[in-house]
Short mmCIF file of C-alpha atoms in Angstrom, two decimals:
data_model
loop_
_atom_site.label_atom_id
_atom_site.label_comp_id
_atom_site.label_asym_id
_atom_site.label_seq_id
_atom_site.Cartn_x
_atom_site.Cartn_y
_atom_site.Cartn_z
CA MET A 1 69.84 48.16 56.71
CA SER A 2 68.79 44.97 55.24
CA LEU A 3 65.43 43.79 55.43
CA PHE A 4 66.84 41.04 57.61
CA ASP A 5 67.92 43.44 59.66
CA LYS A 6 64.75 45.28 60.20
CA ILE A 7 62.85 41.92 60.78
CA ALA A 8 65.60 40.38 62.90
CA ASN A 9 63.75 40.89 66.42
CA PHE A 10 60.64 38.63 65.46
CA TYR A 11 62.08 36.85 62.19
CA ASP A 12 61.92 33.45 64.20
CA ARG A 13 57.85 33.98 65.10
CA ILE A 14 57.26 35.02 61.19
CA VAL A 15 59.36 31.59 59.82
CA GLY A 16 58.40 29.14 62.14
CA PRO A 17 59.79 26.53 64.01
CA PHE A 18 62.61 24.28 62.35
CA ASN A 19 62.73 20.86 62.90
CA LEU A 20 66.00 19.10 62.03
CA GLU A 21 64.80 15.24 63.43
CA GLU A 22 62.56 15.68 60.10
CA ILE A 23 65.69 15.93 58.05
CA LEU A 24 68.42 14.23 60.05
CA ASP A 25 68.03 10.53 58.55
CA TYR A 26 69.01 12.07 55.48
CA PHE A 27 72.46 13.12 56.29
CA SER A 28 75.21 12.36 59.01
CA LEU A 29 76.43 15.45 60.77
CA GLU A 30 80.33 15.02 61.96
CA PRO A 31 80.19 14.90 65.73
CA ASN A 32 83.81 16.20 66.37
CA GLY A 33 84.70 19.73 65.23
CA LEU A 34 83.10 22.74 63.97
CA LEU A 35 80.65 23.27 61.46
CA ILE A 36 79.31 26.12 59.61
CA ASP A 37 75.72 27.47 59.64
CA LEU A 38 76.01 29.77 57.05
CA GLY A 39 73.36 32.19 56.56
CA GLY A 40 71.85 31.12 59.92
CA GLY A 41 70.70 34.60 61.10
CA THR A 42 69.23 34.11 64.46
CA GLY A 43 70.19 30.74 65.55
CA ARG A 44 66.98 28.98 64.93
CA VAL A 45 68.71 26.01 63.21
CA ALA A 46 72.21 25.95 64.93
CA LYS A 47 70.83 25.60 68.32
CA GLN A 48 69.61 22.17 67.32
CA LEU A 49 72.57 21.72 65.05
CA VAL A 50 74.60 21.70 68.30
CA GLN A 51 73.30 19.00 69.88
CA HIS A 52 75.24 16.86 67.50
CA VAL A 53 78.41 18.57 66.76
CA SER A 54 81.02 19.89 69.08
CA GLU A 55 80.89 23.63 68.26
CA CYS A 56 78.46 25.53 65.58
CA LEU A 57 79.54 29.09 63.76
CA ILE A 58 76.69 30.82 62.47
CA LEU A 59 78.14 32.86 59.81
CA ASP A 60 75.41 35.64 58.68
CA SER A 61 75.59 39.20 56.58
CA SER A 62 72.99 40.37 59.36
CA TYR A 63 74.80 41.53 62.70
CA ASP A 64 71.02 42.39 63.87
CA MET A 65 70.31 38.79 63.12
CA LEU A 66 73.41 37.62 64.53
CA ARG A 67 72.59 39.53 67.74
CA GLN A 68 69.40 37.23 68.58
CA ALA A 69 71.82 34.31 69.01
CA THR A 70 73.96 36.02 71.37
CA ASP A 71 72.89 33.25 74.15
CA LEU A 72 71.86 30.48 72.88
CA SER A 73 74.96 28.12 73.75
CA GLU A 74 78.28 28.83 74.78
CA ARG A 75 79.14 26.25 71.77
CA ILE A 76 78.10 28.71 69.23
CA ILE A 77 80.20 31.12 67.55
CA LEU A 78 78.98 34.33 65.74
CA LEU A 79 80.87 35.41 62.74
CA ASP A 80 79.41 38.74 60.76
CA SER A 81 80.89 38.24 57.53
CA LEU A 82 79.61 38.13 53.42
CA ALA A 83 79.64 34.43 52.85
CA GLU A 84 81.16 34.86 49.16
CA GLN A 85 84.49 36.00 51.38
CA ILE A 86 84.49 33.76 54.53
CA PRO A 87 87.61 34.50 56.56
CA ILE A 88 88.46 31.06 57.19
CA GLN A 89 91.68 28.72 56.75
CA THR A 90 91.81 27.07 53.63
CA GLY A 91 90.91 23.09 54.13
CA SER A 92 90.09 23.48 57.81
CA ILE A 93 86.38 22.87 57.71
CA LYS A 94 84.51 19.41 57.62
CA GLN A 95 81.07 20.66 57.09
CA ILE A 96 79.05 23.27 55.84
CA PHE A 97 75.34 23.52 56.32
CA LEU A 98 72.82 25.93 54.46
CA ASN A 99 69.58 25.76 55.61
CA ASP A 100 66.72 27.87 53.49
CA SER A 101 69.22 30.52 52.99
CA LEU A 102 71.31 30.16 49.89
CA HIS A 103 68.68 31.68 47.35
CA HIS A 104 68.94 34.93 49.65
CA ILE A 105 72.78 34.89 48.95
CA GLN A 106 73.10 37.64 45.80
CA LYS A 107 76.72 35.83 44.61
CA GLN A 108 75.58 31.89 44.92
CA LYS A 109 78.42 30.90 42.51
CA GLU A 110 81.12 32.67 44.57
CA THR A 111 79.53 31.39 47.84
CA LEU A 112 79.84 27.89 46.77
CA ALA A 113 83.55 28.11 45.47
CA GLU A 114 84.15 29.83 49.02
CA CYS A 115 82.60 26.70 50.72
CA TYR A 116 84.60 24.46 48.10
CA ARG A 117 87.99 26.40 49.38
CA ILE A 118 87.57 26.53 53.36
CA LEU A 119 86.50 22.39 53.02
CA ALA A 120 88.72 19.81 54.10
CA SER A 121 89.42 16.91 51.42
CA GLY A 122 85.99 14.73 52.24
CA GLY A 123 84.25 17.63 53.65
CA GLU A 124 80.72 18.30 53.07
CA LEU A 125 78.74 20.94 52.16
CA ILE A 126 74.76 20.27 53.02
CA ILE A 127 72.09 22.63 51.19
CA ARG A 128 68.34 22.19 51.92
CA GLU A 129 66.20 24.45 49.87
CA PHE A 130 62.83 25.22 47.91
CA ASP A 131 62.82 23.83 44.35
CA ARG A 132 61.43 26.40 42.28
CA ILE A 133 59.46 23.97 39.78
CA TYR A 134 57.28 22.50 42.74
CA PHE A 135 54.03 24.49 41.85
CA TRP A 136 53.00 25.73 45.59
CA ASN A 137 56.61 27.11 46.14
CA VAL A 138 55.61 29.85 43.49
CA PHE A 139 53.60 31.73 46.73
CA LEU A 140 56.99 31.63 48.14
CA ILE A 141 58.79 33.28 45.23
CA ILE A 142 56.21 35.67 44.82
CA MET A 143 56.27 36.81 48.30
CA GLU A 144 60.04 37.10 48.63
CA PHE A 145 59.79 39.22 45.35
CA PHE A 146 57.31 41.92 46.93
CA LEU A 147 59.34 42.03 50.05
CA CYS A 148 62.34 42.94 47.82
CA PHE A 149 64.17 39.72 48.94
CA LYS A 150 65.98 39.53 45.25
CA SER A 151 65.82 35.83 45.83
CA THR A 152 67.23 33.15 43.22
CA PHE A 153 65.60 30.09 43.76
CA LEU A 154 67.84 27.15 41.93
CA THR A 155 66.35 23.79 40.66
CA PRO A 156 68.52 20.47 42.15
CA LYS A 157 69.25 20.02 38.86
CA GLU A 158 71.08 23.82 38.33
CA LEU A 159 72.57 23.56 41.58
CA SER A 160 74.04 20.25 41.42
CA SER A 161 75.54 21.06 37.85
CA MET A 162 76.97 24.69 39.75
CA CYS A 163 78.56 22.66 42.39
CA GLN A 164 80.20 19.96 40.25
CA GLN A 165 81.94 22.94 38.32
CA LEU A 166 83.66 23.56 41.11
CA GLY A 167 84.90 19.94 41.87
CA PHE A 168 82.08 18.76 43.99
CA SER A 169 80.50 15.51 43.88
CA THR A 170 77.07 15.93 44.28
CA SER A 171 73.63 13.67 45.56
CA ILE A 172 70.11 15.06 45.61
CA ILE A 173 67.64 13.74 48.65
CA ARG A 174 64.08 14.71 48.28
CA PRO A 175 62.42 14.97 51.96
CA THR A 176 59.52 16.55 50.29
CA LYS A 177 57.50 17.46 47.01
CA ALA A 178 58.73 21.26 48.09
CA THR A 179 62.24 20.95 49.36
CA TYR A 180 65.44 19.00 48.19
CA ILE A 181 68.64 18.79 50.13
CA MET A 182 72.00 18.36 48.29
CA ILE A 183 75.09 16.87 49.57
CA ALA A 184 78.46 18.28 47.76
CA LYS A 185 81.43 16.58 48.88
CA LYS A 186 84.65 17.85 48.15
CA GLU A 187 86.97 14.81 47.32
#
């Protein structure tokens, strides 16, 4: 049982609210089609994403986290799966969103490659993460270390390089000093 399984019942209270409107000015969501909320856990982000898209699929490897999202919306689909082995057809998805979740994924390169595989031509991978170089984020990094999360935080440059090696074109946006949004487009 993972730590996420153990804290699933009160995860949203620990992490606090998410406000999609604060970052929606930095990218656009494809209103038609299925959007994947990768590492979406309890659905605290998906319940806001689904207000802007036709359907939202929450993909997470923690069954207990996903169970928290069961009654959020009839337009939210739940999938218990590893991020590096997504059981979705090649080239079939227009957008994938990761909010504060990539650093929890152990196989980051494989996950990014899998995202590239399932994205359609012109599709976008939108990643919002904490920049490990920002001074105050060191406390988050230390806390996650002591909680045994095994997190790997990437700088915008490191993540952009990883994505470009896979064939993505990338752009970085800095909504705050602590966070960044990377938009990786499959050409």
